[in-house]
CSV table of C-alpha atoms in Angstrom, one decimal:
chain,number,residue,atom,x,y,z
A,1,MET,CA,0.0,0.0,0.0
A,2,THR,CA,1.3,3.3,-0.9
A,3,THR,CA,2.0,6.3,1.5
A,4,GLY,CA,-0.7,8.3,-0.1
A,5,ARG,CA,-3.3,5.4,0.0
A,6,ARG,CA,-2.4,4.8,3.7
A,7,ALA,CA,-3.0,8.6,4.4
A,8,VAL,CA,-6.3,8.4,2.5
A,9,LEU,CA,-7.7,5.3,4.7
A,10,ALA,CA,-6.5,7.1,8.0
A,11,ALA,CA,-8.2,10.4,6.8
A,12,LEU,CA,-11.5,8.3,6.1
A,13,ALA,CA,-11.3,6.5,9.4
A,14,GLY,CA,-12.0,9.7,11.0
A,15,GLY,CA,-13.2,8.9,14.6
A,16,VAL,CA,-12.4,6.0,16.8
A,17,LEU,CA,-13.5,2.7,15.9
A,18,THR,CA,-13.8,0.9,19.3
A,19,GLY,CA,-17.5,0.8,19.5
A,20,CYS,CA,-17.5,-1.2,22.8
A,21,ALA,CA,-15.7,1.1,25.2
A,22,GLY,CA,-18.7,2.8,26.4
A,23,PRO,CA,-20.3,6.1,25.4
A,24,ARG,CA,-17.9,9.0,24.6
A,25,SER,CA,-18.7,12.6,23.7
A,26,ALA,CA,-19.4,13.3,20.2
A,27,THR,CA,-16.9,16.1,20.2
A,28,SER,CA,-13.9,13.9,21.0
A,29,GLY,CA,-15.1,11.1,18.7
A,30,ALA,CA,-15.2,13.5,15.9
A,31,THR,CA,-12.0,15.4,16.5
A,32,SER,CA,-9.7,12.6,18.2
A,33,GLY,CA,-6.2,12.1,16.4
A,34,PRO,CA,-4.8,8.6,15.5
A,35,PRO,CA,-4.6,6.0,18.1
A,36,ALA,CA,-1.8,5.4,20.5
A,37,VAL,CA,-0.3,2.6,18.5
A,38,PRO,CA,3.1,2.5,16.5
A,39,ALA,CA,3.1,3.9,13.1
A,40,PRO,CA,2.6,1.9,10.0
A,41,SER,CA,5.5,0.2,8.7
A,42,ALA,CA,7.2,2.1,5.6
A,43,THR,CA,7.1,-1.3,3.8
A,44,PRO,CA,4.3,-1.6,1.3
A,45,ALA,CA,1.9,-4.5,2.0
A,46,PRO,CA,0.2,-6.4,-0.8
A,47,ASN,CA,-3.2,-4.7,-1.4
A,48,ALA,CA,-6.4,-6.0,-2.7
A,49,THR,CA,-9.8,-4.3,-3.6
A,50,ALA,CA,-13.1,-5.7,-4.6
A,51,ASP,CA,-12.0,-5.3,-8.1
A,52,ALA,CA,-8.9,-7.2,-7.7
A,53,PRO,CA,-8.7,-9.6,-4.8
A,54,THR,CA,-5.8,-11.6,-3.9
A,55,SER,CA,-7.9,-14.8,-3.5
A,56,VAL,CA,-11.5,-15.0,-2.9
A,57,PRO,CA,-12.3,-17.5,0.0
A,58,SER,CA,-14.9,-19.9,-0.4
A,59,ALA,CA,-17.8,-20.7,1.9
A,60,THR,CA,-17.0,-24.1,1.6
A,61,ALA,CA,-13.2,-24.0,2.1
A,62,THR,CA,-11.4,-27.0,3.6
A,63,ALA,CA,-11.2,-26.6,7.5
A,64,VAL,CA,-7.8,-25.5,8.5
A,65,THR,CA,-6.7,-26.3,12.1
A,66,ARG,CA,-5.2,-24.1,14.6
A,67,ALA,CA,-1.9,-26.2,14.3
A,68,GLU,CA,-1.6,-25.6,10.8
A,69,ILE,CA,-2.1,-21.9,10.9
A,70,VAL,CA,0.6,-21.7,13.7
A,71,ALA,CA,3.0,-23.8,11.7
A,72,ARG,CA,2.4,-21.7,8.5
A,73,TYR,CA,2.4,-18.2,10.1
A,74,GLY,CA,4.0,-18.6,13.6
A,75,HIS,CA,7.4,-17.1,12.4
A,76,ALA,CA,5.9,-14.8,9.8
A,77,VAL,CA,7.0,-11.1,10.3
A,78,PRO,CA,4.4,-8.4,9.6
A,79,HIS,CA,5.0,-5.3,7.4
A,80,SER,CA,2.0,-3.5,7.8
A,81,TRP,CA,-0.8,-2.2,10.3
A,82,GLY,CA,-3.9,-0.4,9.7
A,83,PHE,CA,-7.2,-0.8,7.8
A,84,ASP,CA,-5.8,-2.6,4.8
A,85,GLY,CA,-3.9,-5.8,3.9
A,86,PRO,CA,-3.9,-8.7,1.5
A,87,GLY,CA,-7.5,-9.8,0.6
A,88,VAL,CA,-9.0,-7.0,2.6
A,89,VAL,CA,-11.8,-5.3,0.7
A,90,HIS,CA,-12.7,-1.6,1.5
A,91,ALA,CA,-15.0,-0.7,-1.4
A,92,LEU,CA,-17.5,-2.2,-3.7
A,93,PRO,CA,-16.7,-2.7,-7.3
A,94,LYS,CA,-16.9,0.2,-9.4
A,95,GLY,CA,-19.6,1.0,-12.0
A,96,LYS,CA,-22.6,0.7,-9.9
A,97,ARG,CA,-24.4,3.4,-7.5
A,98,GLU,CA,-24.3,0.9,-4.6
A,99,ILE,CA,-23.4,1.4,-0.9
A,100,ALA,CA,-23.1,-1.1,1.8
A,101,LEU,CA,-24.2,-0.3,5.4
A,102,THR,CA,-22.4,-2.4,7.7
A,103,PHE,CA,-23.1,-2.2,11.5
A,104,ASP,CA,-20.8,-3.6,14.2
A,105,ALA,CA,-22.2,-5.2,17.3
A,106,CYS,CA,-19.2,-5.2,19.6
A,107,GLY,CA,-20.3,-6.7,22.9
A,108,GLY,CA,-18.5,-6.8,26.3
A,109,PRO,CA,-18.6,-4.2,29.0
A,110,GLY,CA,-20.3,-1.0,27.7
A,111,GLY,CA,-20.9,-2.3,24.3
A,112,SER,CA,-23.7,-5.1,24.5
A,113,GLY,CA,-26.6,-2.7,23.8
A,114,TYR,CA,-29.1,-3.0,21.0
A,115,ASP,CA,-30.2,-0.1,18.8
A,116,GLN,CA,-33.7,-1.0,18.2
A,117,ALA,CA,-34.5,2.3,16.6
A,118,LEU,CA,-31.8,1.9,13.9
A,119,ILE,CA,-33.0,-1.8,13.1
A,120,ASP,CA,-36.6,-0.7,13.0
A,121,PHE,CA,-35.7,2.1,10.7
A,122,LEU,CA,-33.9,-0.2,8.2
A,123,ARG,CA,-36.6,-2.8,8.4
A,124,LYS,CA,-39.4,0.0,7.7
A,125,ARG,CA,-37.3,1.3,4.7
A,126,GLU,CA,-36.3,-2.2,3.5
A,127,VAL,CA,-32.8,-1.2,3.6
A,128,PRO,CA,-30.5,-4.2,3.6
A,129,ALA,CA,-27.3,-4.3,5.8
A,130,THR,CA,-24.4,-6.5,6.9
A,131,LEU,CA,-24.2,-6.9,10.7
A,132,PHE,CA,-20.8,-7.7,12.0
A,133,ILE,CA,-21.6,-9.4,15.4
A,134,ASN,CA,-19.1,-10.2,18.1
A,135,SER,CA,-19.7,-13.6,20.2
A,136,ARG,CA,-19.9,-11.6,23.4
A,137,TRP,CA,-22.9,-9.5,22.0
A,138,ILE,CA,-24.7,-12.8,21.0
A,139,GLU,CA,-24.4,-14.1,24.5
A,140,ALA,CA,-26.0,-10.9,25.7
A,141,ASN,CA,-28.7,-10.6,23.2
A,142,PRO,CA,-29.8,-14.3,22.1
A,143,SER,CA,-33.4,-13.4,21.1
A,144,HIS,CA,-32.3,-10.2,19.1
A,145,PHE,CA,-29.7,-12.2,17.3
A,146,ARG,CA,-32.2,-14.9,16.4
A,147,ARG,CA,-34.5,-12.7,14.9
A,148,LEU,CA,-31.9,-10.6,12.9
A,149,ALA,CA,-30.3,-14.0,11.7
A,150,ALA,CA,-33.9,-15.2,10.4
A,151,GLU,CA,-34.3,-11.8,8.3
A,152,PRO,CA,-33.3,-11.9,4.8
A,153,LEU,CA,-32.8,-8.2,5.0
A,154,PHE,CA,-29.7,-8.6,7.2
A,155,GLU,CA,-26.5,-10.5,6.4
A,156,ILE,CA,-24.6,-11.8,9.4
A,157,ALA,CA,-20.8,-11.4,9.5
A,158,ASN,CA,-18.1,-12.2,12.0
A,159,HIS,CA,-16.8,-9.6,14.3
A,160,GLY,CA,-14.7,-11.7,16.4
A,161,THR,CA,-14.7,-13.8,19.6
A,162,ARG,CA,-13.3,-11.2,21.9
A,163,HIS,CA,-13.3,-8.0,19.7
A,164,ARG,CA,-9.5,-7.7,19.5
A,165,PRO,CA,-7.3,-6.0,16.8
A,166,LEU,CA,-6.0,-8.5,14.5
A,167,SER,CA,-2.1,-8.9,15.1
A,168,VAL,CA,0.5,-11.6,15.3
A,169,THR,CA,2.7,-9.5,17.5
A,170,GLY,CA,0.2,-8.1,20.1
A,171,ARG,CA,-0.1,-4.7,18.7
A,172,SER,CA,-2.9,-2.6,20.1
A,173,ALA,CA,-5.3,0.0,18.7
A,174,TYR,CA,-7.4,2.5,20.6
A,175,GLY,CA,-6.3,1.0,23.8
A,176,ILE,CA,-7.7,-2.5,23.2
A,177,PRO,CA,-4.9,-5.1,23.3
A,178,GLY,CA,-4.5,-7.0,20.1
A,179,THR,CA,-4.0,-10.8,19.6
A,180,ARG,CA,-0.6,-11.8,20.3
A,181,ASP,CA,0.3,-14.6,17.8
A,182,ALA,CA,-1.0,-16.5,14.9
A,183,GLY,CA,-2.6,-18.9,17.4
A,184,GLU,CA,-4.6,-16.2,19.0
A,185,VAL,CA,-5.5,-14.7,15.5
A,186,TYR,CA,-6.9,-18.2,14.8
A,187,ASP,CA,-8.9,-18.2,18.0
A,188,GLU,CA,-10.3,-14.7,17.4
A,189,ILE,CA,-11.6,-15.6,14.0
A,190,ALA,CA,-12.5,-19.4,14.3
A,191,GLY,CA,-14.2,-19.2,17.8
A,192,ASN,CA,-17.2,-16.8,16.6
A,193,ARG,CA,-17.0,-18.4,13.1
A,194,ALA,CA,-18.0,-21.9,14.6
A,195,GLU,CA,-20.6,-20.2,16.9
A,196,LEU,CA,-22.1,-18.3,13.8
A,197,THR,CA,-21.9,-21.4,11.6
A,198,GLN,CA,-23.7,-23.6,14.2
A,199,LEU,CA,-26.4,-20.7,14.8
A,200,LEU,CA,-26.8,-19.7,11.0
A,201,GLY,CA,-26.4,-23.3,9.3
A,202,ALA,CA,-23.5,-21.8,7.2
A,203,PRO,CA,-20.4,-20.1,7.8
A,204,PRO,CA,-20.2,-16.2,7.5
A,205,ARG,CA,-18.4,-14.9,4.7
A,206,PHE,CA,-17.0,-11.7,6.0
A,207,PHE,CA,-14.8,-10.8,9.0
A,208,ARG,CA,-14.1,-7.5,10.6
A,209,SER,CA,-11.8,-7.5,13.7
A,210,GLY,CA,-12.4,-5.3,16.6
A,211,THR,CA,-11.4,-1.6,15.7
A,212,ALA,CA,-10.9,-2.8,12.3
A,213,TYR,CA,-7.3,-2.9,12.6
A,214,CYS,CA,-5.1,-5.8,11.2
A,215,ASP,CA,-1.5,-6.6,10.1
A,216,ASP,CA,-0.7,-8.0,6.8
A,217,VAL,CA,0.0,-11.8,8.3
A,218,ALA,CA,-3.3,-11.8,10.1
A,219,ALA,CA,-5.2,-10.6,6.9
A,220,ARG,CA,-3.8,-13.7,5.3
A,221,ILE,CA,-5.0,-15.9,8.1
A,222,VAL,CA,-8.5,-14.6,7.7
A,223,THR,CA,-8.4,-15.7,4.0
A,224,ASP,CA,-7.2,-19.0,4.8
A,225,LEU,CA,-10.0,-19.7,7.2
A,226,GLY,CA,-12.4,-19.0,4.5
A,227,GLU,CA,-13.5,-15.4,5.0
A,228,ARG,CA,-13.0,-12.0,3.5
A,229,PHE,CA,-11.7,-9.1,5.7
A,230,ALA,CA,-14.1,-6.4,5.3
A,231,SER,CA,-12.6,-3.2,6.1
A,232,PHE,CA,-14.5,0.4,5.2
A,233,SER,CA,-14.2,3.6,3.1
A,234,VAL,CA,-16.5,5.6,5.3
A,235,ASN,CA,-16.5,5.9,9.1
A,236,GLY,CA,-20.0,6.9,9.5
A,237,ASP,CA,-20.5,7.2,13.3
A,238,GLY,CA,-17.0,7.8,14.7
A,239,GLY,CA,-17.1,4.4,16.8
A,240,ALA,CA,-20.7,5.4,18.0
A,241,THR,CA,-19.5,8.8,19.3
A,242,PHE,CA,-21.0,11.1,16.4
A,243,THR,CA,-24.1,13.3,17.1
A,244,PRO,CA,-26.9,12.5,14.7
A,245,GLU,CA,-26.0,15.5,12.7
A,246,GLN,CA,-22.3,14.2,12.1
A,247,VAL,CA,-23.6,10.8,11.2
A,248,ARG,CA,-26.1,12.4,8.8
A,249,THR,CA,-23.5,14.7,7.2
A,250,THR,CA,-21.0,11.9,7.1
A,251,VAL,CA,-23.1,9.1,5.7
A,252,ALA,CA,-25.1,11.2,3.3
A,253,SER,CA,-22.0,12.3,1.6
A,254,ALA,CA,-20.9,8.7,0.7
A,255,PRO,CA,-19.9,8.3,-2.7
A,256,SER,CA,-21.1,5.2,-5.0
A,257,GLY,CA,-19.0,2.0,-3.9
A,258,SER,CA,-18.6,3.0,-0.2
A,259,ILE,CA,-18.7,0.6,2.6
A,260,VAL,CA,-19.9,2.6,5.5
A,261,ILE,CA,-19.0,1.4,9.0
A,262,CYS,CA,-21.4,2.2,12.0
A,263,HIS,CA,-22.4,0.6,15.1
A,264,MET,CA,-25.6,-1.2,16.2
A,265,ASN,CA,-24.7,-1.7,19.9
A,266,HIS,CA,-25.0,1.9,21.4
A,267,PRO,CA,-28.8,3.0,21.3
A,268,GLU,CA,-27.8,6.2,23.3
A,269,GLY,CA,-25.7,7.3,20.4
A,270,GLY,CA,-26.6,9.4,17.4
A,271,THR,CA,-26.4,6.5,15.0
A,272,ALA,CA,-30.1,5.7,14.4
A,273,ARG,CA,-31.3,9.3,14.0
A,274,GLY,CA,-28.4,10.1,11.8
A,275,ILE,CA,-28.9,7.1,9.5
A,276,ALA,CA,-32.5,7.8,9.3
A,277,ALA,CA,-31.9,11.2,8.0
A,278,ALA,CA,-29.1,10.3,5.6
A,279,VAL,CA,-30.7,7.3,3.9
A,280,PRO,CA,-33.3,9.4,2.1
A,281,LYS,CA,-30.8,11.7,0.8
A,282,LEU,CA,-28.6,8.9,-0.7
A,283,LEU,CA,-31.9,7.3,-2.0
A,284,ALA,CA,-32.9,10.6,-3.7
A,285,ARG,CA,-29.5,10.7,-5.4
A,286,GLY,CA,-30.0,7.2,-7.1
A,287,HIS,CA,-27.8,5.1,-4.8
A,288,THR,CA,-29.0,1.5,-3.8
A,289,PHE,CA,-28.1,-0.3,-0.7
A,290,VAL,CA,-26.8,-3.8,-0.8
A,291,PRO,CA,-25.4,-6.4,1.8
A,292,LEU,CA,-21.9,-7.3,1.0
A,293,SER,CA,-22.3,-10.5,-0.3
A,294,ASP,CA,-24.5,-8.9,-3.1
A,295,ALA,CA,-21.6,-6.9,-4.2
A,296,VAL,CA,-18.4,-8.7,-3.4
A,297,ARG,CA,-17.6,-12.0,-5.0
């Protein structure tokens, strides 16, 4: 990834992406600087978009064991850290006026709420969305999860087992410790993948780590386990810290091909009202909404 592209992604990230650290002020979310993590390596990492993936995982990919992942990547040295990496999708294919709305449900202390108003709005307007759900959120909201999983309007995706940034060296993001080695990367992906597969009857196609951070080695592990790492191009609610007006302004200005990241686990935030104000504006400009699986092959 070039220095210029890394800067663009960092700018698009905007506010924090924790979403599970409890409510914060909208001002701090909108204006906070980069997280307290080491700077990304200057060594370019292999990059992939929806138009040119390094490889496309199959939902029926052969199971890979933890021991195999550790043997394959236990001594690998990462060369990048951020929102991009091998096989990571951060935008939809060009040529269509489509936008993917994605909502994280992070779980854990301060992050296991359920934004009923947001989901009800999506249902009322029949707006499809991809929901990235963490194992802890499922445990806290089993009945909500079952209903969401049964609705064709929503696609369920993997948001990890413990909501960790995905690292093979223990790097952290926004104060959240990352996975420490290849084995823990496997656990973070495969634990919730197994739970979702059992609950849904089929494995999820997409994965997003806690905070959306990953290194290039961890991104390859996601692909090896049969999923596609889904990043974003528009940070719609600043980690559930934006006011309704900030959400409306940010999401309503999303261009075609955007993958918008917001949160559905902070009903006290401005996400629901902001999305409700932004969606009609996007529709009026001729955009359509799609789940990731309808656009990313």
